[in-house]
Amino acid sequence: MKKVLSLPFQIADVPCKLVFVNPRNEQQPKDANVLQHRHPGLEIQCIRAGEIEIDTTVGNFKATKGDMLVLPSGMYHYVRKVSPDAYRTVLLIEIGSYKNSNDAQAKQFLKSLVFRKPLLSRSGEQSKLFATLDRICAVTSEYTEDFAQREMLKALCVEFV
């Protein structure tokens, strides 16, 4: 079930936000024109099983088990196909303006996250990213906005980004 959180966190002095986590998204597209959309943040598709095919304004991308597909902020896209055995986790993370940051390392790091084409990582499920993602899903599955949960989730978001 999709958890809409709008949880603010910071990377140095740059405001960010974990907008939602959808730990098991198996939605089958019915009408691609209806599902075409964009977000003001990075959409991260983590494929646990099966495969998905996503169309974007710059091309078509296929991702399979162990892949992570990151769609840049503002890019129109839609899910063209989802295999029957698909199991994926989807996150949406907004990154605030880093231009006025006083932290040179954070500024340089966040600048590297500004890209125009989707990034496809074939790092595999055993990667540190998937381990951190599992921890984010575990916390959000029972999220009650308790102070300790909220602070843990913020720290995990910083680690994930």
Short mmCIF file of C-alpha atoms in Angstrom, two decimals:
data_model
loop_
_atom_site.label_atom_id
_atom_site.label_comp_id
_atom_site.label_asym_id
_atom_site.label_seq_id
_atom_site.Cartn_x
_atom_site.Cartn_y
_atom_site.Cartn_z
CA MET A 1 0.00 0.00 0.00
CA LYS A 2 1.33 3.42 -0.98
CA LYS A 3 2.37 5.57 1.99
CA VAL A 4 2.19 9.30 1.32
CA LEU A 5 4.55 10.84 3.84
CA SER A 6 5.78 14.26 2.68
CA LEU A 7 8.55 13.79 5.24
CA PRO A 8 11.06 16.66 5.20
CA PHE A 9 14.74 15.90 5.73
CA GLN A 10 17.97 17.76 5.04
CA ILE A 11 21.22 17.04 3.27
CA ALA A 12 23.52 19.58 4.89
CA ASP A 13 21.53 22.82 4.54
CA VAL A 14 19.46 21.68 1.54
CA PRO A 15 15.81 20.85 2.22
CA CYS A 16 14.55 17.56 0.76
CA LYS A 17 11.37 15.54 1.11
CA LEU A 18 10.40 11.87 0.95
CA VAL A 19 7.02 12.26 -0.72
CA PHE A 20 5.87 8.66 -0.91
CA VAL A 21 6.92 5.03 -0.68
CA ASN A 22 5.02 2.34 -2.54
CA PRO A 23 6.64 -0.87 -1.28
CA ARG A 24 4.82 -3.27 -3.61
CA ASN A 25 3.47 -1.55 -6.70
CA GLU A 26 1.93 -4.01 -9.15
CA GLN A 27 -0.36 -1.61 -11.02
CA GLN A 28 -1.08 -2.76 -14.55
CA PRO A 29 -1.44 0.05 -17.09
CA LYS A 30 -4.87 0.25 -18.70
CA ASP A 31 -4.56 3.40 -20.81
CA ALA A 32 -1.09 4.81 -21.31
CA ASN A 33 -2.42 8.30 -22.06
CA VAL A 34 -4.14 8.42 -18.68
CA LEU A 35 -1.10 7.16 -16.81
CA GLN A 36 1.40 9.52 -18.44
CA HIS A 37 2.58 11.84 -15.70
CA ARG A 38 5.55 13.59 -14.14
CA HIS A 39 6.73 14.47 -10.65
CA PRO A 40 8.64 17.37 -9.11
CA GLY A 41 11.24 14.95 -7.74
CA LEU A 42 13.24 11.82 -8.42
CA GLU A 43 11.08 8.75 -8.98
CA ILE A 44 13.03 5.64 -8.09
CA GLN A 45 11.79 2.26 -9.35
CA CYS A 46 13.46 -0.72 -7.64
CA ILE A 47 12.68 -4.03 -9.34
CA ARG A 48 12.52 -7.03 -6.98
CA ALA A 49 11.06 -9.58 -9.41
CA GLY A 50 9.84 -9.70 -12.97
CA GLU A 51 10.30 -6.76 -15.28
CA ILE A 52 8.79 -3.40 -16.16
CA GLU A 53 8.97 -1.25 -19.24
CA ILE A 54 8.70 2.52 -18.89
CA ASP A 55 8.33 5.01 -21.72
CA THR A 56 9.77 8.48 -21.24
CA THR A 57 10.19 11.55 -23.38
CA VAL A 58 13.75 10.38 -24.21
CA GLY A 59 13.07 6.70 -24.90
CA ASN A 60 11.93 3.35 -23.61
CA PHE A 61 13.58 1.65 -20.62
CA LYS A 62 13.32 -1.97 -19.50
CA ALA A 63 14.26 -2.91 -15.97
CA THR A 64 14.44 -6.42 -14.52
CA LYS A 65 15.07 -8.02 -11.14
CA GLY A 66 17.87 -6.24 -9.27
CA ASP A 67 17.69 -3.08 -11.38
CA MET A 68 17.03 0.43 -10.13
CA LEU A 69 15.63 3.01 -12.54
CA VAL A 70 15.81 6.68 -11.50
CA LEU A 71 13.64 9.12 -13.43
CA PRO A 72 14.68 12.77 -13.29
CA SER A 73 12.44 15.44 -11.85
CA GLY A 74 9.80 16.70 -14.26
CA MET A 75 10.21 13.97 -16.89
CA TYR A 76 6.98 12.73 -18.45
CA HIS A 77 6.73 8.94 -18.27
CA TYR A 78 4.34 6.05 -18.04
CA VAL A 79 4.55 2.36 -17.31
CA ARG A 80 4.04 0.58 -20.61
CA LYS A 81 4.28 -3.03 -19.40
CA VAL A 82 4.54 -4.89 -16.12
CA SER A 83 5.22 -8.62 -16.12
CA PRO A 84 2.70 -10.77 -14.21
CA ASP A 85 5.34 -11.64 -11.60
CA ALA A 86 6.45 -8.03 -11.10
CA TYR A 87 7.35 -6.86 -7.62
CA ARG A 88 8.78 -3.38 -7.35
CA THR A 89 9.24 -0.64 -4.83
CA VAL A 90 8.72 2.98 -5.88
CA LEU A 91 9.91 6.09 -4.04
CA LEU A 92 9.51 9.76 -4.81
CA ILE A 93 12.13 12.08 -3.33
CA GLU A 94 12.18 15.84 -3.84
CA ILE A 95 15.51 17.66 -3.59
CA GLY A 96 15.41 21.36 -2.80
CA SER A 97 17.57 24.06 -4.32
CA TYR A 98 21.23 23.54 -3.54
CA LYS A 99 22.40 26.72 -5.28
CA ASN A 100 22.55 28.78 -2.08
CA SER A 101 24.01 25.99 0.03
CA ASN A 102 26.92 26.86 2.31
CA ASP A 103 28.16 23.27 2.25
CA ALA A 104 30.45 22.79 -0.77
CA GLN A 105 30.40 18.96 -0.57
CA ALA A 106 26.61 18.78 -0.36
CA LYS A 107 26.30 21.31 -3.16
CA GLN A 108 28.58 19.30 -5.44
CA PHE A 109 26.88 16.01 -4.55
CA LEU A 110 23.36 17.33 -5.10
CA LYS A 111 24.42 18.98 -8.35
CA SER A 112 25.36 15.50 -9.59
CA LEU A 113 21.72 14.43 -9.10
CA VAL A 114 20.52 16.88 -11.75
CA PHE A 115 20.29 14.91 -14.97
CA ARG A 116 18.12 14.91 -18.08
CA LYS A 117 17.90 11.19 -18.86
CA PRO A 118 16.81 8.28 -16.68
CA LEU A 119 19.58 6.35 -14.94
CA LEU A 120 19.45 2.56 -14.99
CA SER A 121 21.56 0.82 -12.37
CA ARG A 122 22.09 -2.91 -12.57
CA SER A 123 23.64 -3.11 -9.13
CA GLY A 124 21.61 -6.13 -8.02
CA GLU A 125 19.47 -6.79 -4.98
CA GLN A 126 22.50 -7.40 -2.77
CA SER A 127 23.66 -3.79 -3.09
CA LYS A 128 23.74 -1.33 -0.21
CA LEU A 129 21.00 0.66 -1.95
CA PHE A 130 18.57 -2.26 -1.82
CA ALA A 131 19.50 -2.92 1.83
CA THR A 132 18.76 0.71 2.72
CA LEU A 133 15.54 0.54 0.70
CA ASP A 134 14.47 -2.55 2.68
CA ARG A 135 15.01 -0.60 5.90
CA ILE A 136 12.98 2.34 4.56
CA CYS A 137 10.13 -0.04 3.63
CA ALA A 138 10.27 -1.69 7.07
CA VAL A 139 9.97 1.65 8.86
CA THR A 140 7.23 2.99 6.57
CA SER A 141 5.16 -0.20 6.78
CA GLU A 142 4.41 0.58 10.44
CA TYR A 143 4.91 4.34 10.30
CA THR A 144 2.95 6.26 12.95
CA GLU A 145 4.87 9.56 12.91
CA ASP A 146 6.46 8.66 16.22
CA PHE A 147 9.51 10.88 16.86
CA ALA A 148 12.00 7.98 16.80
CA GLN A 149 10.49 6.54 13.59
CA ARG A 150 10.49 9.93 11.91
CA GLU A 151 14.14 10.61 12.78
CA MET A 152 15.19 7.10 11.69
CA LEU A 153 13.38 7.52 8.39
CA LYS A 154 15.06 10.90 7.83
CA ALA A 155 18.48 9.34 8.44
CA LEU A 156 17.68 6.47 6.06
CA CYS A 157 16.59 8.94 3.38
CA VAL A 158 19.89 10.83 3.66
CA GLU A 159 21.77 7.52 3.43
CA PHE A 160 19.70 6.39 0.42
CA VAL A 161 20.13 9.65 -1.52
#
